Tab-separated table of C-alpha atoms in Angstrom:
chain	number	residue	atom	x	y	z
A	1	MET	CA	102.651	68.628	43.326
A	2	ALA	CA	106.191	68.757	44.688
A	3	ILE	CA	105.438	65.907	47.102
A	4	ARG	CA	104.253	63.700	44.266
A	5	ASP	CA	107.359	64.481	42.249
A	6	ASP	CA	109.569	63.624	45.208
A	7	PHE	CA	107.698	60.317	45.683
A	8	GLU	CA	108.117	59.402	42.022
A	9	VAL	CA	111.836	60.193	42.186
A	10	ALA	CA	112.263	58.082	45.296
A	11	THR	CA	110.340	55.232	43.728
A	12	GLN	CA	112.466	55.386	40.615
A	13	GLN	CA	115.647	55.330	42.665
A	14	LEU	CA	114.415	52.324	44.693
A	15	ARG	CA	113.504	50.465	41.515
A	16	THR	CA	116.949	51.185	40.087
A	17	VAL	CA	118.627	49.845	43.233
A	18	LEU	CA	116.487	46.693	43.229
A	19	GLN	CA	117.193	46.051	39.548
A	20	ARG	CA	120.879	46.522	40.137
A	21	PHE	CA	121.057	44.120	43.087
A	22	ALA	CA	118.278	41.710	42.053
A	23	LEU	CA	120.663	39.154	40.568
A	24	VAL	CA	122.905	39.359	43.628
A	25	LEU	CA	119.905	38.890	45.942
A	26	LEU	CA	118.689	35.844	43.975
A	27	VAL	CA	122.140	34.244	44.075
A	28	VAL	CA	122.353	34.888	47.815
A	29	ALA	CA	118.882	33.442	48.374
A	30	ALA	CA	119.741	30.326	46.385
A	31	PHE	CA	122.979	29.920	48.277
A	32	VAL	CA	121.168	30.280	51.595
A	33	ALA	CA	118.580	27.706	50.540
A	34	MET	CA	121.339	25.328	49.500
A	35	LEU	CA	123.098	25.797	52.820
A	36	ILE	CA	119.859	25.142	54.681
A	37	GLY	CA	119.284	22.004	52.648
A	38	LYS	CA	122.822	20.769	53.285
A	39	ALA	CA	122.719	21.726	56.936
A	40	ASP	CA	119.410	20.002	57.702
A	41	SER	CA	118.271	17.639	54.960
A	42	VAL	CA	115.851	16.022	57.382
A	43	LEU	CA	114.073	19.323	57.869
A	44	VAL	CA	113.812	19.857	54.089
A	45	GLU	CA	112.477	16.342	53.583
A	46	LYS	CA	109.873	16.873	56.292
A	47	ALA	CA	108.820	20.131	54.658
A	48	ARG	CA	108.485	18.383	51.307
A	49	VAL	CA	106.396	15.559	52.797
A	50	LEU	CA	104.218	18.084	54.639
A	51	ALA	CA	103.633	19.967	51.392
A	52	LEU	CA	102.646	16.730	49.653
A	53	ASP	CA	100.291	15.813	52.495
A	54	LEU	CA	98.634	19.197	52.281
A	55	ALA	CA	98.321	19.018	48.482
A	56	SER	CA	97.079	15.419	48.230
A	57	PRO	CA	93.501	16.047	49.443
A	58	ALA	CA	93.154	18.975	47.060
A	59	LEU	CA	94.498	16.957	44.147
A	60	GLU	CA	92.200	14.045	45.004
A	61	ALA	CA	89.226	16.361	45.254
A	62	ILE	CA	90.024	17.724	41.802
A	63	ALA	CA	90.675	14.279	40.312
A	64	ARG	CA	87.365	12.747	41.389
A	65	PRO	CA	85.066	14.940	39.282
A	66	VAL	CA	87.491	14.717	36.349
A	67	ALA	CA	87.420	10.899	36.519
A	68	ALA	CA	83.641	10.938	36.857
A	69	ALA	CA	83.343	13.195	33.824
A	70	ASN	CA	85.630	10.901	31.800
A	71	ARG	CA	83.540	7.868	32.746
A	72	ALA	CA	80.361	9.687	31.807
A	73	ILE	CA	81.796	10.652	28.412
A	74	ALA	CA	82.958	7.054	27.818
A	75	ASP	CA	79.498	5.735	28.765
A	76	LEU	CA	77.843	8.149	26.366
A	77	LYS	CA	80.162	7.095	23.531
A	78	GLU	CA	79.520	3.422	24.274
A	79	PHE	CA	75.780	4.043	24.388
A	80	ALA	CA	75.867	5.762	21.000
A	81	SER	CA	77.957	2.923	19.590
A	82	LEU	CA	75.523	0.349	20.985
A	83	ARG	CA	72.600	2.167	19.402
A	84	GLU	CA	74.323	2.146	16.015
A	85	GLU	CA	75.247	-1.530	16.402
A	86	ASN	CA	71.688	-2.375	17.412
A	87	ALA	CA	70.290	-0.598	14.360
A	88	ARG	CA	72.760	-2.401	12.109
A	89	LEU	CA	71.888	-5.773	13.644
A	90	ARG	CA	68.175	-5.098	13.218
A	91	GLU	CA	68.693	-4.297	9.553
A	92	GLU	CA	70.867	-7.375	9.056
A	93	ASN	CA	68.309	-9.530	10.861
A	94	SER	CA	65.599	-8.262	8.526
A	95	ARG	CA	67.685	-9.188	5.496
A	96	LEU	CA	68.427	-12.625	6.927
A	97	LEU	CA	64.744	-13.229	7.622
A	98	ALA	CA	63.929	-12.296	4.024
A	99	TRP	CA	66.603	-14.705	2.765
A	100	GLN	CA	65.310	-17.399	5.115
A	101	THR	CA	61.804	-16.974	3.772
A	102	ALA	CA	63.050	-17.174	0.187
A	103	ALA	CA	65.162	-20.246	0.996
A	104	ARG	CA	62.232	-22.053	2.577
A	105	ARG	CA	60.022	-21.233	-0.394
A	106	LEU	CA	62.641	-22.508	-2.824
A	107	GLU	CA	63.204	-25.621	-0.722
A	108	ASN	CA	59.503	-26.445	-0.753
A	109	GLU	CA	59.284	-25.741	-4.477
A	110	ASN	CA	62.319	-27.909	-5.132
A	111	ALA	CA	60.838	-30.761	-3.110
A	112	ARG	CA	57.576	-30.605	-5.079
A	113	LEU	CA	59.436	-30.563	-8.402
A	114	ARG	CA	61.519	-33.535	-7.360
A	115	GLU	CA	58.372	-35.447	-6.513
A	116	LEU	CA	56.755	-34.592	-9.839
A	117	ALA	CA	59.844	-35.569	-11.827
A	118	HIS	CA	60.672	-38.634	-9.703
A	119	PHE	CA	64.080	-37.070	-9.318
A	120	ARG	CA	66.959	-39.277	-8.177
A	121	GLU	CA	70.330	-38.036	-7.003
A	122	GLY	CA	73.268	-38.997	-9.193
A	123	PRO	CA	76.394	-40.696	-7.863
A	124	GLU	CA	78.479	-38.672	-5.468
A	125	ALA	CA	81.530	-37.100	-7.030
A	126	ALA	CA	84.896	-38.585	-6.175
A	127	TYR	CA	87.955	-36.388	-6.149
A	128	ILE	CA	91.720	-36.462	-5.773
A	129	THR	CA	93.803	-33.572	-4.517
A	130	ALA	CA	96.854	-33.017	-6.704
A	131	ARG	CA	99.851	-30.714	-6.690
A	132	VAL	CA	100.808	-28.618	-9.698
A	133	VAL	CA	104.394	-29.664	-10.474
A	134	GLY	CA	104.916	-27.893	-13.779
A	135	ASP	CA	103.471	-25.301	-16.140
A	136	SER	CA	102.574	-25.776	-19.763
A	137	VAL	CA	102.074	-22.088	-20.461
A	138	SER	CA	103.342	-20.598	-23.704
A	139	ALA	CA	102.079	-18.516	-26.594
A	140	TYR	CA	100.150	-21.541	-27.870
A	141	VAL	CA	99.346	-23.659	-24.785
A	142	ARG	CA	97.655	-22.987	-21.454
A	143	GLY	CA	97.888	-25.880	-19.029
A	144	ALA	CA	99.753	-27.521	-16.146
A	145	LEU	CA	101.287	-30.828	-15.101
A	146	LEU	CA	99.934	-32.679	-12.038
A	147	ASN	CA	101.625	-35.266	-9.839
A	148	VAL	CA	98.785	-37.819	-10.105
A	149	GLY	CA	97.941	-40.165	-12.959
A	150	ARG	CA	96.293	-43.405	-13.966
A	151	LYS	CA	97.404	-45.203	-10.792
A	152	ALA	CA	95.435	-42.692	-8.713
A	153	GLY	CA	92.307	-43.133	-10.867
A	154	VAL	CA	92.738	-40.062	-13.065
A	155	THR	CA	91.248	-40.311	-16.558
A	156	PRO	CA	90.930	-37.874	-19.470
A	157	GLY	CA	87.942	-35.565	-19.307
A	158	GLN	CA	87.745	-35.243	-15.533
A	159	ALA	CA	87.186	-31.755	-14.173
A	160	VAL	CA	90.004	-29.844	-12.508
A	161	LEU	CA	88.783	-27.390	-9.873
A	162	THR	CA	90.298	-24.800	-7.588
A	163	GLY	CA	88.615	-23.264	-4.573
A	164	GLU	CA	87.171	-20.552	-6.838
A	165	GLY	CA	85.821	-22.613	-9.732
A	166	LEU	CA	86.589	-24.679	-12.800
A	167	ALA	CA	90.188	-24.441	-13.979
A	168	GLY	CA	90.064	-26.931	-16.856
A	169	ARG	CA	89.913	-30.642	-17.658
A	170	ILE	CA	92.352	-33.537	-17.777
A	171	ALA	CA	93.699	-33.796	-21.329
A	172	GLU	CA	96.399	-36.469	-21.073
A	173	VAL	CA	97.176	-39.083	-18.431
A	174	GLY	CA	100.295	-41.062	-17.624
A	175	GLU	CA	100.909	-43.617	-14.913
A	176	ASN	CA	101.884	-41.017	-12.311
A	177	SER	CA	101.177	-37.691	-13.961
A	178	ALA	CA	98.498	-35.872	-15.892
A	179	ARG	CA	98.252	-32.749	-18.020
A	180	VAL	CA	95.514	-30.178	-17.456
A	181	LEU	CA	94.051	-28.194	-20.320
A	182	PHE	CA	93.027	-24.835	-18.848
A	183	VAL	CA	89.762	-23.183	-19.856
A	184	THR	CA	91.881	-20.319	-21.220
A	185	ASP	CA	93.587	-22.575	-23.793
A	186	VAL	CA	92.710	-21.886	-27.429
A	187	ASN	CA	91.607	-25.517	-27.776
A	188	SER	CA	89.154	-25.308	-24.874
A	189	ARG	CA	85.433	-25.225	-25.699
A	190	LEU	CA	83.042	-25.444	-22.777
A	191	PRO	CA	79.203	-25.603	-22.810
A	192	VAL	CA	78.034	-23.015	-20.289
A	193	GLN	CA	75.057	-20.899	-19.359
A	194	VAL	CA	74.442	-17.490	-17.830
A	195	GLU	CA	73.403	-18.224	-14.263
A	196	ARG	CA	70.964	-15.320	-14.054
A	197	THR	CA	69.127	-15.755	-17.375
A	198	ARG	CA	69.823	-19.484	-18.002
A	199	GLU	CA	70.901	-18.654	-21.567
A	200	ARG	CA	73.218	-21.283	-23.034
A	201	ALA	CA	76.463	-20.546	-24.812
A	202	ILE	CA	79.936	-21.796	-25.593
A	203	LEU	CA	82.878	-20.464	-23.595
A	204	ALA	CA	86.043	-20.485	-25.675
A	205	GLY	CA	89.623	-19.868	-24.629
A	206	ASN	CA	91.998	-17.759	-26.707
A	207	ASN	CA	95.277	-18.065	-24.763
A	208	SER	CA	94.621	-14.791	-22.943
A	209	ALA	CA	93.386	-13.874	-19.490
A	210	LEU	CA	89.787	-13.416	-20.701
A	211	LEU	CA	87.475	-15.982	-22.302
A	212	ARG	CA	85.123	-15.397	-25.224
A	213	LEU	CA	81.391	-16.132	-24.913
A	214	THR	CA	79.705	-17.097	-28.198
A	215	LEU	CA	76.588	-18.682	-29.699
A	216	LEU	CA	74.177	-16.838	-27.451
A	217	GLN	CA	70.570	-16.474	-28.592
A	218	GLY	CA	69.879	-13.282	-26.660
A	219	MET	CA	72.863	-10.994	-26.481
A	220	ALA	CA	71.024	-8.144	-24.786
A	221	GLY	CA	70.438	-10.229	-21.670
A	222	VAL	CA	74.126	-10.563	-20.781
A	223	GLN	CA	75.483	-7.917	-18.422
A	224	PRO	CA	78.816	-7.300	-16.722
A	225	GLY	CA	78.802	-9.120	-13.400
A	226	ASP	CA	76.774	-12.107	-14.652
A	227	ARG	CA	78.156	-15.424	-13.425
A	228	ILE	CA	78.924	-18.103	-15.980
A	229	VAL	CA	78.460	-21.755	-14.938
A	230	THR	CA	78.599	-25.084	-16.735
A	231	SER	CA	75.380	-26.038	-18.521
A	232	GLY	CA	75.757	-29.826	-18.535
A	233	SER	CA	75.270	-29.970	-22.303
A	234	GLY	CA	76.983	-32.962	-23.865
A	235	GLY	CA	77.321	-34.642	-20.495
A	236	SER	CA	80.911	-33.498	-20.031
A	237	PHE	CA	80.358	-31.761	-16.688
A	238	PRO	CA	77.308	-31.459	-14.431
A	239	ILE	CA	75.261	-28.263	-14.321
A	240	GLY	CA	76.276	-25.376	-12.119
A	241	ILE	CA	80.059	-25.515	-11.756
A	242	PRO	CA	81.206	-21.866	-11.522
A	243	VAL	CA	83.542	-20.846	-14.325
A	244	GLY	CA	83.810	-17.065	-14.473
A	245	GLU	CA	82.209	-13.640	-14.510
A	246	VAL	CA	81.255	-11.403	-17.420
A	247	VAL	CA	83.473	-8.320	-17.424
A	248	ARG	CA	82.417	-6.874	-20.755
A	249	GLY	CA	79.123	-7.212	-22.601
A	250	GLY	CA	78.159	-6.431	-26.161
A	251	LYS	CA	77.303	-8.159	-29.372
A	252	GLU	CA	78.279	-11.729	-30.183
A	253	GLY	CA	82.027	-12.241	-30.193
A	254	SER	CA	82.776	-9.258	-27.964
A	255	ILE	CA	81.496	-10.631	-24.644
A	256	ARG	CA	84.449	-11.368	-22.376
A	257	VAL	CA	84.528	-13.528	-19.235
A	258	ARG	CA	87.166	-13.502	-16.495
A	259	PRO	CA	87.662	-17.013	-15.042
A	260	PHE	CA	87.302	-17.437	-11.297
A	261	ALA	CA	90.402	-19.642	-11.065
A	262	ASP	CA	93.648	-17.776	-10.390
A	263	PHE	CA	96.142	-19.577	-12.628
A	264	SER	CA	99.098	-17.481	-11.464
A	265	ARG	CA	98.817	-18.754	-7.862
A	266	MET	CA	97.735	-22.317	-8.503
A	267	GLU	CA	99.552	-24.825	-6.272
A	268	PHE	CA	96.935	-27.475	-5.471
A	269	VAL	CA	93.878	-28.511	-7.462
A	270	ARG	CA	91.080	-31.040	-7.130
A	271	VAL	CA	90.613	-33.602	-9.893
A	272	VAL	CA	86.921	-34.508	-9.770
A	273	ASP	CA	85.200	-37.557	-11.251
A	274	TYR	CA	81.466	-36.877	-11.488
A	275	GLY	CA	80.734	-40.387	-12.734
A	276	ILE	CA	79.482	-39.211	-16.130
A	277	THR	CA	80.886	-39.439	-19.628
A	278	GLY	CA	80.079	-37.174	-22.489
A	279	LEU	CA	81.967	-35.267	-25.108
A	280	VAL	CA	85.370	-36.355	-23.829
A	281	ASP	CA	86.453	-39.966	-24.178
A	282	THR	CA	87.561	-41.125	-20.720
A	283	GLY	CA	88.500	-44.627	-21.720
A	284	ALA	CA	91.931	-43.978	-23.193
A	285	THR	CA	94.856	-41.708	-22.796
A	286	ALA	CA	96.304	-39.604	-25.532
A	287	SER	CA	99.150	-42.069	-25.986
A	288	ASP	CA	96.712	-44.983	-26.244
A	289	ARG	CA	94.771	-43.234	-28.976
A	290	HIS	CA	97.941	-42.875	-31.004
C-alpha cells in the first residue's frame, strides 16, 4: 500500500515537472529543428523527398479503388438515365406512330373527297412584309400604320397577319402607306368558326384586349381553350386562318376570345392577298370613296 502511494506521488511530481517545462522543451525542439534545417537544407530536402516517395505508393493504392468506385457509380447513374430516356423515347415513338396513322388516314380521306368534289386549288396567296411605323390606338380606335401602300400592291380588305395569327385587315390605303384595322377595334366584325365543333359565329372587337363571340347556334359546345379560325363566310378571308382562343365560355354575349396576335410587340406584319373579294371592297381606297 505504501509502495503504491509512493509511486503515485512520484508520478504526480514527474507530471508536474513535465507540464512546467513542456513549453520550454517544445520551443527548444523547434529551435533545434530550425537550426538543423538552416545548417543542412539539402538533408531536409532529401528527407522530404524520401517521405514523399514512401507515401506515393500508398496514396496511389488508396486512390485506385476510390477512382474505380467513382466510375462505377457514374456508370450506374448513366445506365439509370439511359433507361429513363429509352422509356420516354418509346412512349414518344408510340404517340408519333399514332399521329402518323391518323395523318395517313386523313390524307387518304382528303384525297378521296377531293376526287369526289373535283376539287381545284385556288390561287396561291401573295404577300408583302411591312413594318409598323405608327400606332392608331386610342379609346375609340385600334389599328396601326404600315410603310407600304398602293405602289406595293396593297388594297383595302387584305389580311394582315403576324406569326401567331390574324391581326386585322387593311382599312385605308395611300400611295406609300396603309392603315390596319385590328380585330380588336369596335368596328371589326369577322366571320369565324370554332375549330373543334365547326360552329359558325361572328367575332366582334370592343376596343379591349378580349373579343366577343356572338351569333352562335350552340352555346354549350364552346369551351375555354377552343381555337377560333376564320370561316370564309362572305368571301372576305379563306377558311382556317387562326384568330384567337376562347378564354371564357358561357351564354351568348359572354364568350370571350383572346387574339393570338400580340399587338403590344408588333414590329413587322405580313399583308396577304388571297386573290378573293368578298365583303370588303378592294377596288377603291377610303379617299376614293369620298
